[in-house]
Amino acid sequence: MPSEPTEVQVRSGVEGDLDALTDIYNHYVRETPITFDTAPFTPEERRPWLLSHPEDGPYRLKVAVDGTFQGNSQRILGYATSSPYRAKPAYSTSVEVTVYLAPDAGGRGIGTLLYRALFASLADEDVHRAYAGIAQPNEASTRLHERFGFRPVGTYREVGRKFGRYWDVAWYEKEL
């Protein structure tokens, strides 16, 4: 019997999400070249990352949750962030954005919901450009970014080594 469709809600990330967000990220660390981190994190190691994404300002964390409750909590299906593009002050109006979904949450439009909420929250911020680096190949991420108006600006060839091979990263840019 097919499962009932559930409503997906998007909200700002909170400290109580840390364990689930770390689990999602660690899946990509262990199983994919999508992130170039090579060792899984503990939630405590990820806490500074979470705290660097407040509810206001240019660096945001949006979380997609299943609309149904399991006990007292909702299952986190994925998240999107905007983070500093580079540390130097002149880059302050540029952000790097990314989306990570739970392994079984792809293909349901959750990435689209997350980016829609993220970009809406950035609309009144002093942000001029968004950048996304996409390890190649990753057709789903490329389609998502192009759907939101990102355009390719170049590819770093064999810039990262993971799982015994080198990976390219295609860079995309969006005007905000």
PDB file of N, CA, C and O in Angstrom, residues 101-149:
ATOM      1  N   LEU A 101      20.016  16.682   1.297  1.00  0.00           N
ATOM      2  CA  LEU A 101      18.768  15.983   1.606  1.00  0.00           C
ATOM      3  C   LEU A 101      19.053  14.657   2.269  1.00  0.00           C
ATOM      4  O   LEU A 101      20.085  14.026   1.998  1.00  0.00           O
ATOM      5  N   ALA A 102      18.119  14.222   3.110  1.00  0.00           N
ATOM      6  CA  ALA A 102      18.208  12.870   3.655  1.00  0.00           C
ATOM      7  C   ALA A 102      18.281  11.903   2.478  1.00  0.00           C
ATOM      8  O   ALA A 102      17.700  12.166   1.415  1.00  0.00           O
ATOM      9  N   PRO A 103      19.002  10.781   2.620  1.00  0.00           N
ATOM     10  CA  PRO A 103      19.213   9.880   1.479  1.00  0.00           C
ATOM     11  C   PRO A 103      17.935   9.415   0.785  1.00  0.00           C
ATOM     12  O   PRO A 103      17.937   9.183  -0.414  1.00  0.00           O
ATOM     13  N   ASP A 104      16.822   9.320   1.508  1.00  0.00           N
ATOM     14  CA  ASP A 104      15.569   8.856   0.900  1.00  0.00           C
ATOM     15  C   ASP A 104      14.615   9.993   0.547  1.00  0.00           C
ATOM     16  O   ASP A 104      13.460   9.753   0.230  1.00  0.00           O
ATOM     17  N   ALA A 105      15.092  11.235   0.576  1.00  0.00           N
ATOM     18  CA  ALA A 105      14.201  12.384   0.369  1.00  0.00           C
ATOM     19  C   ALA A 105      14.356  13.033  -1.004  1.00  0.00           C
ATOM     20  O   ALA A 105      13.675  14.019  -1.291  1.00  0.00           O
ATOM     21  N   GLY A 106      15.223  12.526  -1.857  1.00  0.00           N
ATOM     22  CA  GLY A 106      15.424  13.113  -3.171  1.00  0.00           C
ATOM     23  C   GLY A 106      14.245  12.888  -4.100  1.00  0.00           C
ATOM     24  O   GLY A 106      13.431  11.982  -3.902  1.00  0.00           O
ATOM     25  N   GLY A 107      14.139  13.724  -5.109  1.00  0.00           N
ATOM     26  CA  GLY A 107      13.118  13.549  -6.148  1.00  0.00           C
ATOM     27  C   GLY A 107      11.712  13.918  -5.718  1.00  0.00           C
ATOM     28  O   GLY A 107      10.753  13.586  -6.409  1.00  0.00           O
ATOM     29  N   ARG A 108      11.562  14.619  -4.596  1.00  0.00           N
ATOM     30  CA  ARG A 108      10.234  14.987  -4.093  1.00  0.00           C
ATOM     31  C   ARG A 108      10.004  16.489  -4.088  1.00  0.00           C
ATOM     32  O   ARG A 108       9.009  16.963  -3.568  1.00  0.00           O
ATOM     33  N   GLY A 109      10.947  17.257  -4.642  1.00  0.00           N
ATOM     34  CA  GLY A 109      10.797  18.705  -4.677  1.00  0.00           C
ATOM     35  C   GLY A 109      11.238  19.403  -3.396  1.00  0.00           C
ATOM     36  O   GLY A 109      11.013  20.599  -3.233  1.00  0.00           O
ATOM     37  N   ILE A 110      11.877  18.672  -2.501  1.00  0.00           N
ATOM     38  CA  ILE A 110      12.280  19.254  -1.217  1.00  0.00           C
ATOM     39  C   ILE A 110      13.414  20.260  -1.417  1.00  0.00           C
ATOM     40  O   ILE A 110      13.435  21.320  -0.784  1.00  0.00           O
ATOM     41  N   GLY A 111      14.357  19.962  -2.293  1.00  0.00           N
ATOM     42  CA  GLY A 111      15.419  20.918  -2.587  1.00  0.00           C
ATOM     43  C   GLY A 111      14.845  22.222  -3.114  1.00  0.00           C
ATOM     44  O   GLY A 111      15.299  23.307  -2.746  1.00  0.00           O
ATOM     45  N   THR A 112      13.840  22.144  -3.956  1.00  0.00           N
ATOM     46  CA  THR A 112      13.183  23.330  -4.490  1.00  0.00           C
ATOM     47  C   THR A 112      12.527  24.131  -3.366  1.00  0.00           C
ATOM     48  O   THR A 112      12.666  25.363  -3.303  1.00  0.00           O
ATOM     49  N   LEU A 113      11.812  23.465  -2.471  1.00  0.00           N
ATOM     50  CA  LEU A 113      11.188  24.159  -1.339  1.00  0.00           C
ATOM     51  C   LEU A 113      12.234  24.848  -0.468  1.00  0.00           C
ATOM     52  O   LEU A 113      12.053  25.990  -0.030  1.00  0.00           O
ATOM     53  N   LEU A 114      13.338  24.159  -0.220  1.00  0.00           N
ATOM     54  CA  LEU A 114      14.396  24.728   0.607  1.00  0.00           C
ATOM     55  C   LEU A 114      15.016  25.962  -0.038  1.00  0.00           C
ATOM     56  O   LEU A 114      15.190  26.996   0.619  1.00  0.00           O
ATOM     57  N   TYR A 115      15.353  25.863  -1.314  1.00  0.00           N
ATOM     58  CA  TYR A 115      15.958  27.018  -1.980  1.00  0.00           C
ATOM     59  C   TYR A 115      14.964  28.169  -2.085  1.00  0.00           C
ATOM     60  O   TYR A 115      15.336  29.335  -1.933  1.00  0.00           O
ATOM     61  N   ARG A 116      13.706  27.871  -2.349  1.00  0.00           N
ATOM     62  CA  ARG A 116      12.701  28.936  -2.422  1.00  0.00           C
ATOM     63  C   ARG A 116      12.674  29.711  -1.093  1.00  0.00           C
ATOM     64  O   ARG A 116      12.697  30.946  -1.072  1.00  0.00           O
ATOM     65  N   ALA A 117      12.665  28.994   0.026  1.00  0.00           N
ATOM     66  CA  ALA A 117      12.640  29.631   1.348  1.00  0.00           C
ATOM     67  C   ALA A 117      13.946  30.366   1.628  1.00  0.00           C
ATOM     68  O   ALA A 117      13.944  31.484   2.171  1.00  0.00           O
ATOM     69  N   LEU A 118      15.069  29.761   1.264  1.00  0.00           N
ATOM     70  CA  LEU A 118      16.361  30.388   1.505  1.00  0.00           C
ATOM     71  C   LEU A 118      16.477  31.705   0.742  1.00  0.00           C
ATOM     72  O   LEU A 118      16.823  32.747   1.313  1.00  0.00           O
ATOM     73  N   PHE A 119      16.165  31.695  -0.541  1.00  0.00           N
ATOM     74  CA  PHE A 119      16.302  32.910  -1.342  1.00  0.00           C
ATOM     75  C   PHE A 119      15.287  33.973  -0.927  1.00  0.00           C
ATOM     76  O   PHE A 119      15.587  35.164  -0.971  1.00  0.00           O
ATOM     77  N   ALA A 120      14.103  33.565  -0.495  1.00  0.00           N
ATOM     78  CA  ALA A 120      13.128  34.540   0.021  1.00  0.00           C
ATOM     79  C   ALA A 120      13.675  35.208   1.283  1.00  0.00           C
ATOM     80  O   ALA A 120      13.511  36.417   1.473  1.00  0.00           O
ATOM     81  N   SER A 121      14.336  34.450   2.137  1.00  0.00           N
ATOM     82  CA  SER A 121      14.881  35.022   3.376  1.00  0.00           C
ATOM     83  C   SER A 121      16.060  35.946   3.103  1.00  0.00           C
ATOM     84  O   SER A 121      16.362  36.825   3.911  1.00  0.00           O
ATOM     85  N   LEU A 122      16.724  35.774   1.974  1.00  0.00           N
ATOM     86  CA  LEU A 122      17.864  36.628   1.625  1.00  0.00           C
ATOM     87  C   LEU A 122      17.452  37.871   0.844  1.00  0.00           C
ATOM     88  O   LEU A 122      18.274  38.767   0.630  1.00  0.00           O
ATOM     89  N   ALA A 123      16.188  37.966   0.442  1.00  0.00           N
ATOM     90  CA  ALA A 123      15.746  39.045  -0.448  1.00  0.00           C
ATOM     91  C   ALA A 123      15.990  40.436   0.127  1.00  0.00           C
ATOM     92  O   ALA A 123      16.281  41.370  -0.620  1.00  0.00           O
ATOM     93  N   ASP A 124      15.887  40.604   1.431  1.00  0.00           N
ATOM     94  CA  ASP A 124      16.082  41.919   2.039  1.00  0.00           C
ATOM     95  C   ASP A 124      17.464  42.098   2.651  1.00  0.00           C
ATOM     96  O   ASP A 124      17.714  43.065   3.357  1.00  0.00           O
ATOM     97  N   GLU A 125      18.351  41.159   2.400  1.00  0.00           N
ATOM     98  CA  GLU A 125      19.715  41.238   2.924  1.00  0.00           C
ATOM     99  C   GLU A 125      20.634  41.899   1.894  1.00  0.00           C
ATOM    100  O   GLU A 125      20.327  41.940   0.710  1.00  0.00           O
ATOM    101  N   ASP A 126      21.763  42.389   2.350  1.00  0.00           N
ATOM    102  CA  ASP A 126      22.749  43.010   1.465  1.00  0.00           C
ATOM    103  C   ASP A 126      23.614  41.908   0.846  1.00  0.00           C
ATOM    104  O   ASP A 126      24.777  41.740   1.182  1.00  0.00           O
ATOM    105  N   VAL A 127      22.977  41.147  -0.037  1.00  0.00           N
ATOM    106  CA  VAL A 127      23.654  40.048  -0.723  1.00  0.00           C
ATOM    107  C   VAL A 127      23.478  40.279  -2.219  1.00  0.00           C
ATOM    108  O   VAL A 127      22.367  40.466  -2.705  1.00  0.00           O
ATOM    109  N   HIS A 128      24.592  40.264  -2.927  1.00  0.00           N
ATOM    110  CA  HIS A 128      24.601  40.596  -4.353  1.00  0.00           C
ATOM    111  C   HIS A 128      24.664  39.357  -5.255  1.00  0.00           C
ATOM    112  O   HIS A 128      24.080  39.337  -6.330  1.00  0.00           O
ATOM    113  N   ARG A 129      25.404  38.318  -4.821  1.00  0.00           N
ATOM    114  CA  ARG A 129      25.586  37.114  -5.628  1.00  0.00           C
ATOM    115  C   ARG A 129      25.577  35.881  -4.732  1.00  0.00           C
ATOM    116  O   ARG A 129      26.023  35.920  -3.591  1.00  0.00           O
ATOM    117  N   ALA A 130      25.092  34.792  -5.309  1.00  0.00           N
ATOM    118  CA  ALA A 130      25.173  33.482  -4.663  1.00  0.00           C
ATOM    119  C   ALA A 130      25.988  32.572  -5.567  1.00  0.00           C
ATOM    120  O   ALA A 130      25.862  32.625  -6.800  1.00  0.00           O
ATOM    121  N   TYR A 131      26.824  31.751  -4.958  1.00  0.00           N
ATOM    122  CA  TYR A 131      27.675  30.810  -5.680  1.00  0.00           C
ATOM    123  C   TYR A 131      27.428  29.404  -5.157  1.00  0.00           C
ATOM    124  O   TYR A 131      27.134  29.209  -3.976  1.00  0.00           O
ATOM    125  N   ALA A 132      27.554  28.442  -6.053  1.00  0.00           N
ATOM    126  CA  ALA A 132      27.418  27.041  -5.674  1.00  0.00           C
ATOM    127  C   ALA A 132      28.492  26.240  -6.393  1.00  0.00           C
ATOM    128  O   ALA A 132      28.651  26.365  -7.608  1.00  0.00           O
ATOM    129  N   GLY A 133      29.225  25.449  -5.645  1.00  0.00           N
ATOM    130  CA  GLY A 133      30.200  24.525  -6.209  1.00  0.00           C
ATOM    131  C   GLY A 133      29.587  23.137  -6.213  1.00  0.00           C
ATOM    132  O   GLY A 133      29.143  22.661  -5.168  1.00  0.00           O
ATOM    133  N   ILE A 134      29.544  22.506  -7.377  1.00  0.00           N
ATOM    134  CA  ILE A 134      28.893  21.207  -7.517  1.00  0.00           C
ATOM    135  C   ILE A 134      29.915  20.190  -7.992  1.00  0.00           C
ATOM    136  O   ILE A 134      30.400  20.258  -9.128  1.00  0.00           O
ATOM    137  N   ALA A 135      30.257  19.235  -7.110  1.00  0.00           N
ATOM    138  CA  ALA A 135      31.163  18.156  -7.503  1.00  0.00           C
ATOM    139  C   ALA A 135      30.516  17.391  -8.652  1.00  0.00           C
ATOM    140  O   ALA A 135      29.321  17.090  -8.624  1.00  0.00           O
ATOM    141  N   GLN A 136      31.308  17.073  -9.649  1.00  0.00           N
ATOM    142  CA  GLN A 136      30.795  16.443 -10.868  1.00  0.00           C
ATOM    143  C   GLN A 136      31.138  14.961 -10.922  1.00  0.00           C
ATOM    144  O   GLN A 136      32.220  14.575 -10.495  1.00  0.00           O
ATOM    145  N   PRO A 137      30.216  14.159 -11.424  1.00  0.00           N
ATOM    146  CA  PRO A 137      28.894  14.509 -11.945  1.00  0.00           C
ATOM    147  C   PRO A 137      27.850  14.566 -10.821  1.00  0.00           C
ATOM    148  O   PRO A 137      27.938  13.832  -9.838  1.00  0.00           O
ATOM    149  N   ASN A 138      26.858  15.434 -11.003  1.00  0.00           N
ATOM    150  CA  ASN A 138      25.733  15.529 -10.075  1.00  0.00           C
ATOM    151  C   ASN A 138      24.591  16.215 -10.813  1.00  0.00           C
ATOM    152  O   ASN A 138      24.345  17.408 -10.653  1.00  0.00           O
ATOM    153  N   GLU A 139      23.911  15.437 -11.647  1.00  0.00           N
ATOM    154  CA  GLU A 139      22.861  15.983 -12.508  1.00  0.00           C
ATOM    155  C   GLU A 139      21.723  16.597 -11.715  1.00  0.00           C
ATOM    156  O   GLU A 139      21.187  17.642 -12.089  1.00  0.00           O
ATOM    157  N   ALA A 140      21.327  15.977 -10.599  1.00  0.00           N
ATOM    158  CA  ALA A 140      20.205  16.499  -9.815  1.00  0.00           C
ATOM    159  C   ALA A 140      20.534  17.885  -9.265  1.00  0.00           C
ATOM    160  O   ALA A 140      19.709  18.802  -9.332  1.00  0.00           O
ATOM    161  N   SER A 141      21.721  18.066  -8.738  1.00  0.00           N
ATOM    162  CA  SER A 141      22.110  19.373  -8.199  1.00  0.00           C
ATOM    163  C   SER A 141      22.241  20.407  -9.313  1.00  0.00           C
ATOM    164  O   SER A 141      21.810  21.558  -9.149  1.00  0.00           O
ATOM    165  N   THR A 142      22.800  20.012 -10.429  1.00  0.00           N
ATOM    166  CA  THR A 142      22.922  20.930 -11.565  1.00  0.00           C
ATOM    167  C   THR A 142      21.539  21.403 -12.008  1.00  0.00           C
ATOM    168  O   THR A 142      21.318  22.604 -12.207  1.00  0.00           O
ATOM    169  N   ARG A 143      20.587  20.472 -12.143  1.00  0.00           N
ATOM    170  CA  ARG A 143      19.219  20.848 -12.551  1.00  0.00           C
ATOM    171  C   ARG A 143      18.585  21.803 -11.537  1.00  0.00           C
ATOM    172  O   ARG A 143      17.947  22.790 -11.909  1.00  0.00           O
ATOM    173  N   LEU A 144      18.742  21.499 -10.233  1.00  0.00           N
ATOM    174  CA  LEU A 144      18.164  22.355  -9.198  1.00  0.00           C
ATOM    175  C   LEU A 144      18.716  23.776  -9.310  1.00  0.00           C
ATOM    176  O   LEU A 144      17.958  24.750  -9.310  1.00  0.00           O
ATOM    177  N   HIS A 145      20.017  23.899  -9.417  1.00  0.00           N
ATOM    178  CA  HIS A 145      20.613  25.228  -9.470  1.00  0.00           C
ATOM    179  C   HIS A 145      20.211  25.974 -10.742  1.00  0.00           C
ATOM    180  O   HIS A 145      19.901  27.169 -10.695  1.00  0.00           O
ATOM    181  N   GLU A 146      20.194  25.298 -11.869  1.00  0.00           N
ATOM    182  CA  GLU A 146      19.776  25.951 -13.110  1.00  0.00           C
ATOM    183  C   GLU A 146      18.320  26.387 -13.033  1.00  0.00           C
ATOM    184  O   GLU A 146      17.952  27.443 -13.550  1.00  0.00           O
ATOM    185  N   ARG A 147      17.479  25.604 -12.375  1.00  0.00           N
ATOM    186  CA  ARG A 147      16.071  25.956 -12.198  1.00  0.00           C
ATOM    187  C   ARG A 147      15.935  27.280 -11.431  1.00  0.00           C
ATOM    188  O   ARG A 147      14.999  28.041 -11.650  1.00  0.00           O
ATOM    189  N   PHE A 148      16.881  27.557 -10.542  1.00  0.00           N
ATOM    190  CA  PHE A 148      16.848  28.791  -9.764  1.00  0.00           C
ATOM    191  C   PHE A 148      17.651  29.928 -10.400  1.00  0.00           C
ATOM    192  O   PHE A 148      17.904  30.935  -9.762  1.00  0.00           O
ATOM    193  N   GLY A 149      18.031  29.757 -11.646  1.00  0.00           N
ATOM    194  CA  GLY A 149      18.681  30.834 -12.371  1.00  0.00           C
ATOM    195  C   GLY A 149      20.195  30.889 -12.231  1.00  0.00           C
ATOM    196  O   GLY A 149      20.818  31.861 -12.659  1.00  0.00           O
TER     197      GLY A 149
END
